[in-house]
Amino acid sequence: DAGVTQSPTHLIKTRGQQVTLRCSPKSGHDTVSWYQQALGQGPQFIFQYYEEEERQRGNFPDRFSGHQFPNYSSELNVNALLLGDSALYLCASSWGPGRANTGELFFGEGSRLTVL
Amino acid sequence: AQRVTQPEKLLSVFKGAPVELKCNYSYSGSPELFWYVQYSRQRLQLLLRHISRESIKGFTADLNKGETSFHLKKPFAQEEDSAMYYCALVDNYGQNFVFGPGTRLSVLP
C-alpha cells in the first residue's frame, strides 16, 4: 500500500492563474481532507470530502474548491491565485463517519505551491 | 472558536533529559486531542491520542480539562525523538482537525 499519494510535488504559478492538485487516499479510506500549511505554521483545514460531497469547510474563500471521484480520489482547485496562497497543501485520508472512526488522519507528502 | 496553542517554537534538550512539549486548547465542547509528529523527510503521522491513554515511543500525554492542556511528556529523551510535533484537536464529528503551530524538538547528544 503506497499510502496517500499527491501530485504534483512542486509547482510554480503566477498571480491570477488557476491550479489543480490531486490526491489518492490510502487503500480502504473513503474520506479525503485538504489542509494548507504555510511556512512555520501548522496545517489549516480547508475542507473534507466524503461520498463525493463537501462535508465540512474551514475558513477559506470560494476560490478554493474541490471534488471527490467515485474511486475516492480528490482534487483541490484554487482560482485567481494570490501570493498568499503559496504554501504546502496536504491531503489526508481517513475512514468516514459511517465506519469506526478512530480519528486518525493519514497524510500525503504534500504539494508545494509557489505563487510568483 | 476552536484554537490550539503551542508556546514553544523550538525546544532543545540533551539526550536522557526529560522533555515536555506544551499544548493548550480552547474548545466549547469535549474535544478529542491528538499529537502528530513529523520526522525529517517523513510525512506527518499520528503519535498518540488522548482517548487511547497509551504510551507511544515512551511518550505520554494527559488531558487536563481544568487547565485545557494536553502536554506531551517523555522522561528520557532520545536523539531519534528530534522532530516537529503538532498538537491537534478534532470536533465531536471527527471531521475538522485544528492543529497548533508546532514545536520543533531537538535532542542534543
mmCIF file of C-alpha atoms in Angstrom:
data_model
loop_
_atom_site.group_PDB
_atom_site.id
_atom_site.type_symbol
_atom_site.label_atom_id
_atom_site.label_comp_id
_atom_site.label_asym_id
_atom_site.label_seq_id
_atom_site.Cartn_x
_atom_site.Cartn_y
_atom_site.Cartn_z
ATOM 1 C CA ASP A 1 0.000 0.000 0.000
ATOM 2 C CA ALA A 2 1.545 3.277 -1.120
ATOM 3 C CA GLY A 3 -0.451 5.248 1.381
ATOM 4 C CA VAL A 4 -1.724 8.679 0.469
ATOM 5 C CA THR A 5 -0.221 9.969 -2.755
ATOM 6 C CA GLN A 6 -0.282 13.543 -4.007
ATOM 7 C CA SER A 7 0.671 15.190 -7.261
ATOM 8 C CA PRO A 8 2.409 17.258 -8.291
ATOM 9 C CA THR A 9 5.053 17.533 -5.574
ATOM 10 C CA HIS A 10 6.118 21.031 -6.567
ATOM 11 C CA LEU A 11 4.683 23.658 -8.854
ATOM 12 C CA ILE A 12 5.123 27.333 -9.602
ATOM 13 C CA LYS A 13 2.302 29.598 -10.763
ATOM 14 C CA THR A 14 1.803 33.303 -11.248
ATOM 15 C CA ARG A 15 -0.814 35.513 -9.671
ATOM 16 C CA GLY A 16 -4.241 35.129 -11.192
ATOM 17 C CA GLN A 17 -3.655 31.658 -12.527
ATOM 18 C CA GLN A 18 -5.528 28.540 -11.504
ATOM 19 C CA VAL A 19 -4.112 25.335 -10.054
ATOM 20 C CA THR A 20 -5.352 21.775 -9.554
ATOM 21 C CA LEU A 21 -3.820 19.440 -7.017
ATOM 22 C CA ARG A 22 -4.567 15.728 -6.864
ATOM 23 C CA CYS A 23 -4.757 13.165 -4.098
ATOM 24 C CA SER A 24 -5.269 9.415 -3.917
ATOM 25 C CA PRO A 25 -6.265 8.175 -0.475
ATOM 26 C CA LYS A 26 -4.839 5.244 1.404
ATOM 27 C CA SER A 27 -6.359 1.963 0.325
ATOM 28 C CA GLY A 28 -9.662 1.381 2.107
ATOM 29 C CA HIS A 29 -10.214 5.012 3.056
ATOM 30 C CA ASP A 30 -13.255 6.846 1.759
ATOM 31 C CA THR A 31 -12.736 10.331 3.175
ATOM 32 C CA VAL A 32 -10.294 12.974 1.999
ATOM 33 C CA SER A 33 -9.413 16.202 3.776
ATOM 34 C CA TRP A 34 -7.275 19.042 2.478
ATOM 35 C CA TYR A 35 -5.022 21.249 4.564
ATOM 36 C CA GLN A 36 -2.945 24.315 3.831
ATOM 37 C CA GLN A 37 0.342 24.641 5.671
ATOM 38 C CA ALA A 38 2.079 27.984 5.401
ATOM 39 C CA LEU A 39 5.735 28.270 6.349
ATOM 40 C CA GLY A 40 6.189 27.995 10.094
ATOM 41 C CA GLN A 41 2.543 27.201 10.729
ATOM 42 C CA GLY A 42 0.539 24.119 11.480
ATOM 43 C CA PRO A 43 -1.803 22.620 8.896
ATOM 44 C CA GLN A 44 -5.040 24.567 8.455
ATOM 45 C CA PHE A 45 -8.226 22.758 7.464
ATOM 46 C CA ILE A 46 -9.633 23.682 4.048
ATOM 47 C CA PHE A 47 -12.409 21.133 3.540
ATOM 48 C CA GLN A 48 -13.337 17.473 3.697
ATOM 49 C CA TYR A 49 -14.967 15.213 1.116
ATOM 50 C CA TYR A 50 -16.990 12.095 1.808
ATOM 51 C CA GLU A 51 -19.314 10.300 -0.574
ATOM 52 C CA GLU A 52 -18.334 12.795 -3.272
ATOM 53 C CA GLU A 53 -19.691 15.727 -1.318
ATOM 54 C CA GLU A 54 -18.056 18.512 0.631
ATOM 55 C CA ARG A 55 -18.975 17.733 4.225
ATOM 56 C CA GLN A 56 -17.268 20.493 6.148
ATOM 57 C CA ARG A 57 -15.296 23.571 5.245
ATOM 58 C CA GLY A 58 -12.765 25.692 7.041
ATOM 59 C CA ASN A 59 -12.322 29.435 6.785
ATOM 60 C CA PHE A 60 -11.244 29.591 3.144
ATOM 61 C CA PRO A 61 -12.767 31.662 0.333
ATOM 62 C CA ASP A 62 -14.762 30.230 -2.540
ATOM 63 C CA ARG A 63 -11.650 30.426 -4.725
ATOM 64 C CA PHE A 64 -10.811 27.113 -3.069
ATOM 65 C CA SER A 65 -12.949 24.303 -4.388
ATOM 66 C CA GLY A 66 -12.697 20.574 -4.592
ATOM 67 C CA HIS A 67 -14.050 17.381 -5.920
ATOM 68 C CA GLN A 68 -14.134 13.738 -4.958
ATOM 69 C CA PHE A 69 -14.416 10.977 -7.516
ATOM 70 C CA PRO A 70 -16.183 7.603 -7.200
ATOM 71 C CA ASN A 71 -12.828 5.925 -6.529
ATOM 72 C CA TYR A 72 -12.423 8.289 -3.523
ATOM 73 C CA SER A 73 -9.560 10.256 -5.066
ATOM 74 C CA SER A 74 -9.850 14.005 -4.812
ATOM 75 C CA GLU A 75 -8.818 17.273 -6.387
ATOM 76 C CA LEU A 76 -8.238 20.685 -4.877
ATOM 77 C CA ASN A 77 -8.692 23.659 -7.183
ATOM 78 C CA VAL A 78 -7.598 27.182 -6.414
ATOM 79 C CA ASN A 79 -8.648 30.012 -8.728
ATOM 80 C CA ALA A 80 -7.281 33.528 -9.081
ATOM 81 C CA LEU A 81 -4.113 32.686 -7.214
ATOM 82 C CA LEU A 82 -2.699 35.202 -4.763
ATOM 83 C CA LEU A 83 0.831 35.469 -3.427
ATOM 84 C CA GLY A 84 -0.548 34.400 -0.050
ATOM 85 C CA ASP A 85 -1.669 31.072 -1.462
ATOM 86 C CA SER A 86 1.956 29.946 -1.528
ATOM 87 C CA ALA A 87 2.076 27.023 0.858
ATOM 88 C CA LEU A 88 2.340 23.283 1.252
ATOM 89 C CA TYR A 89 -1.007 21.658 0.533
ATOM 90 C CA LEU A 90 -1.554 18.439 2.392
ATOM 91 C CA CYS A 91 -4.079 15.762 1.658
ATOM 92 C CA ALA A 92 -5.167 13.422 4.432
ATOM 93 C CA SER A 93 -7.377 10.371 4.213
ATOM 94 C CA SER A 94 -9.398 8.551 6.830
ATOM 95 C CA TRP A 95 -12.472 6.418 7.315
ATOM 96 C CA GLY A 96 -15.705 8.339 7.061
ATOM 97 C CA PRO A 97 -18.385 8.740 9.710
ATOM 98 C CA GLY A 98 -20.111 5.603 8.533
ATOM 99 C CA ARG A 99 -17.350 3.426 9.896
ATOM 100 C CA ALA A 100 -15.468 3.139 13.144
ATOM 101 C CA ASN A 101 -13.611 6.410 13.030
ATOM 102 C CA THR A 102 -10.500 6.359 15.135
ATOM 103 C CA GLY A 103 -9.878 9.960 14.291
ATOM 104 C CA GLU A 104 -6.512 9.195 12.748
ATOM 105 C CA LEU A 105 -5.537 11.068 9.628
ATOM 106 C CA PHE A 106 -3.066 9.595 7.146
ATOM 107 C CA PHE A 107 -1.189 12.352 5.349
ATOM 108 C CA GLY A 108 0.428 12.590 1.987
ATOM 109 C CA GLU A 109 3.777 14.274 1.460
ATOM 110 C CA GLY A 110 2.128 17.379 0.117
ATOM 111 C CA SER A 111 2.188 19.603 -2.932
ATOM 112 C CA ARG A 112 4.309 22.710 -2.542
ATOM 113 C CA LEU A 113 2.786 25.623 -4.411
ATOM 114 C CA THR A 114 4.744 28.794 -5.088
ATOM 115 C CA VAL A 115 2.862 31.789 -6.465
ATOM 116 C CA LEU A 116 5.000 34.493 -8.067
ATOM 117 C CA ALA B 1 -13.609 29.435 18.434
ATOM 118 C CA GLN B 2 -11.507 26.320 18.394
ATOM 119 C CA ARG B 3 -7.848 27.032 18.873
ATOM 120 C CA VAL B 4 -4.664 25.151 19.757
ATOM 121 C CA THR B 5 -1.576 26.919 21.052
ATOM 122 C CA GLN B 6 1.941 25.609 21.448
ATOM 123 C CA PRO B 7 4.012 28.299 23.154
ATOM 124 C CA GLU B 8 7.431 26.964 22.211
ATOM 125 C CA LYS B 9 8.565 27.066 18.597
ATOM 126 C CA LEU B 10 11.825 25.314 19.454
ATOM 127 C CA LEU B 11 12.734 23.131 22.399
ATOM 128 C CA SER B 12 16.253 21.799 22.862
ATOM 129 C CA VAL B 13 17.153 19.163 25.445
ATOM 130 C CA PHE B 14 20.057 16.839 25.998
ATOM 131 C CA LYS B 15 19.780 13.100 25.442
ATOM 132 C CA GLY B 16 18.463 11.399 28.567
ATOM 133 C CA ALA B 17 16.815 14.543 29.912
ATOM 134 C CA PRO B 18 13.064 14.789 30.465
ATOM 135 C CA VAL B 19 11.061 16.623 27.868
ATOM 136 C CA GLU B 20 7.669 18.306 27.970
ATOM 137 C CA LEU B 21 6.014 19.878 24.952
ATOM 138 C CA LYS B 22 3.198 22.168 25.949
ATOM 139 C CA CYS B 23 -0.200 22.346 24.325
ATOM 140 C CA ASN B 24 -3.244 24.377 25.336
ATOM 141 C CA TYR B 25 -6.579 24.432 23.613
ATOM 142 C CA SER B 26 -9.833 26.325 23.556
ATOM 143 C CA TYR B 27 -12.992 24.485 22.627
ATOM 144 C CA SER B 28 -16.551 24.812 23.817
ATOM 145 C CA GLY B 29 -17.390 21.096 23.883
ATOM 146 C CA SER B 30 -15.426 17.953 24.683
ATOM 147 C CA PRO B 31 -12.739 17.647 22.041
ATOM 148 C CA GLU B 32 -10.560 14.749 21.180
ATOM 149 C CA LEU B 33 -6.882 15.616 21.444
ATOM 150 C CA PHE B 34 -4.002 14.234 19.419
ATOM 151 C CA TRP B 35 -0.281 14.620 18.989
ATOM 152 C CA TYR B 36 1.089 14.333 15.462
ATOM 153 C CA VAL B 37 4.789 14.130 14.646
ATOM 154 C CA GLN B 38 6.861 14.786 11.560
ATOM 155 C CA TYR B 39 10.342 13.322 11.464
ATOM 156 C CA SER B 40 12.891 14.646 8.999
ATOM 157 C CA ARG B 41 11.973 13.790 5.414
ATOM 158 C CA GLN B 42 8.871 11.892 6.515
ATOM 159 C CA ARG B 43 5.206 12.714 6.326
ATOM 160 C CA LEU B 44 3.083 13.898 9.189
ATOM 161 C CA GLN B 45 1.866 10.946 11.252
ATOM 162 C CA LEU B 46 -0.120 10.244 14.384
ATOM 163 C CA LEU B 47 1.905 9.838 17.574
ATOM 164 C CA LEU B 48 -0.839 9.353 20.133
ATOM 165 C CA ARG B 49 -4.412 10.266 21.006
ATOM 166 C CA HIS B 50 -5.786 11.029 24.447
ATOM 167 C CA ILE B 51 -8.711 8.651 24.183
ATOM 168 C CA SER B 52 -6.383 5.670 23.918
ATOM 169 C CA ARG B 53 -4.455 6.572 27.071
ATOM 170 C CA GLU B 54 -1.465 4.869 25.527
ATOM 171 C CA SER B 55 2.271 5.384 25.626
ATOM 172 C CA ILE B 56 3.968 5.520 22.260
ATOM 173 C CA LYS B 57 7.763 5.534 21.942
ATOM 174 C CA GLY B 58 7.862 6.412 25.637
ATOM 175 C CA PHE B 59 5.665 9.493 25.191
ATOM 176 C CA THR B 60 2.527 10.102 27.211
ATOM 177 C CA ALA B 61 0.035 12.939 27.269
ATOM 178 C CA ASP B 62 -2.590 13.720 29.866
ATOM 179 C CA LEU B 63 -5.689 15.708 29.138
ATOM 180 C CA ASN B 64 -6.307 18.334 31.830
ATOM 181 C CA LYS B 65 -9.758 19.763 31.207
ATOM 182 C CA GLY B 66 -9.428 22.269 34.022
ATOM 183 C CA GLU B 67 -6.338 23.813 32.520
ATOM 184 C CA THR B 68 -7.383 22.959 28.950
ATOM 185 C CA SER B 69 -3.972 21.434 28.358
ATOM 186 C CA PHE B 70 -2.633 18.308 26.699
ATOM 187 C CA HIS B 71 1.105 18.394 27.319
ATOM 188 C CA LEU B 72 3.343 15.710 25.805
ATOM 189 C CA LYS B 73 5.951 14.191 28.074
ATOM 190 C CA LYS B 74 8.810 11.752 27.939
ATOM 191 C CA PRO B 75 11.073 11.002 30.908
ATOM 192 C CA PHE B 76 14.245 10.326 28.926
ATOM 193 C CA ALA B 77 14.627 11.949 25.516
ATOM 194 C CA GLN B 78 16.429 10.140 22.707
ATOM 195 C CA GLU B 79 18.142 11.653 19.665
ATOM 196 C CA GLU B 80 15.632 9.926 17.385
ATOM 197 C CA ASP B 81 12.876 11.952 19.074
ATOM 198 C CA SER B 82 14.098 15.049 17.250
ATOM 199 C CA ALA B 83 11.176 16.110 15.080
ATOM 200 C CA MET B 84 8.363 18.585 14.632
ATOM 201 C CA TYR B 85 5.446 17.960 16.984
ATOM 202 C CA TYR B 86 1.921 19.227 16.430
ATOM 203 C CA CYS B 87 -0.885 19.183 18.934
ATOM 204 C CA ALA B 88 -4.351 18.901 17.408
ATOM 205 C CA LEU B 89 -7.974 18.690 18.391
ATOM 206 C CA VAL B 90 -10.960 17.426 16.488
ATOM 207 C CA ASP B 91 -14.582 18.327 16.964
ATOM 208 C CA ASN B 92 -17.249 15.883 18.043
ATOM 209 C CA TYR B 93 -17.935 14.893 14.463
ATOM 210 C CA GLY B 94 -14.330 13.959 13.849
ATOM 211 C CA GLN B 95 -14.092 15.954 10.683
ATOM 212 C CA ASN B 96 -12.283 19.214 11.295
ATOM 213 C CA PHE B 97 -8.860 18.885 12.837
ATOM 214 C CA VAL B 98 -7.414 22.066 14.309
ATOM 215 C CA PHE B 99 -3.622 21.991 14.547
ATOM 216 C CA GLY B 100 -1.314 24.076 16.666
ATOM 217 C CA PRO B 101 1.676 25.863 15.119
ATOM 218 C CA GLY B 102 4.062 23.101 16.157
ATOM 219 C CA THR B 103 7.143 22.745 18.326
ATOM 220 C CA ARG B 104 10.458 21.627 16.943
ATOM 221 C CA LEU B 105 12.165 19.302 19.406
ATOM 222 C CA SER B 106 15.897 18.996 19.124
ATOM 223 C CA VAL B 107 17.571 16.330 21.264
ATOM 224 C CA LEU B 108 21.256 17.019 21.578
ATOM 225 C CA PRO B 109 23.855 14.254 22.065
#
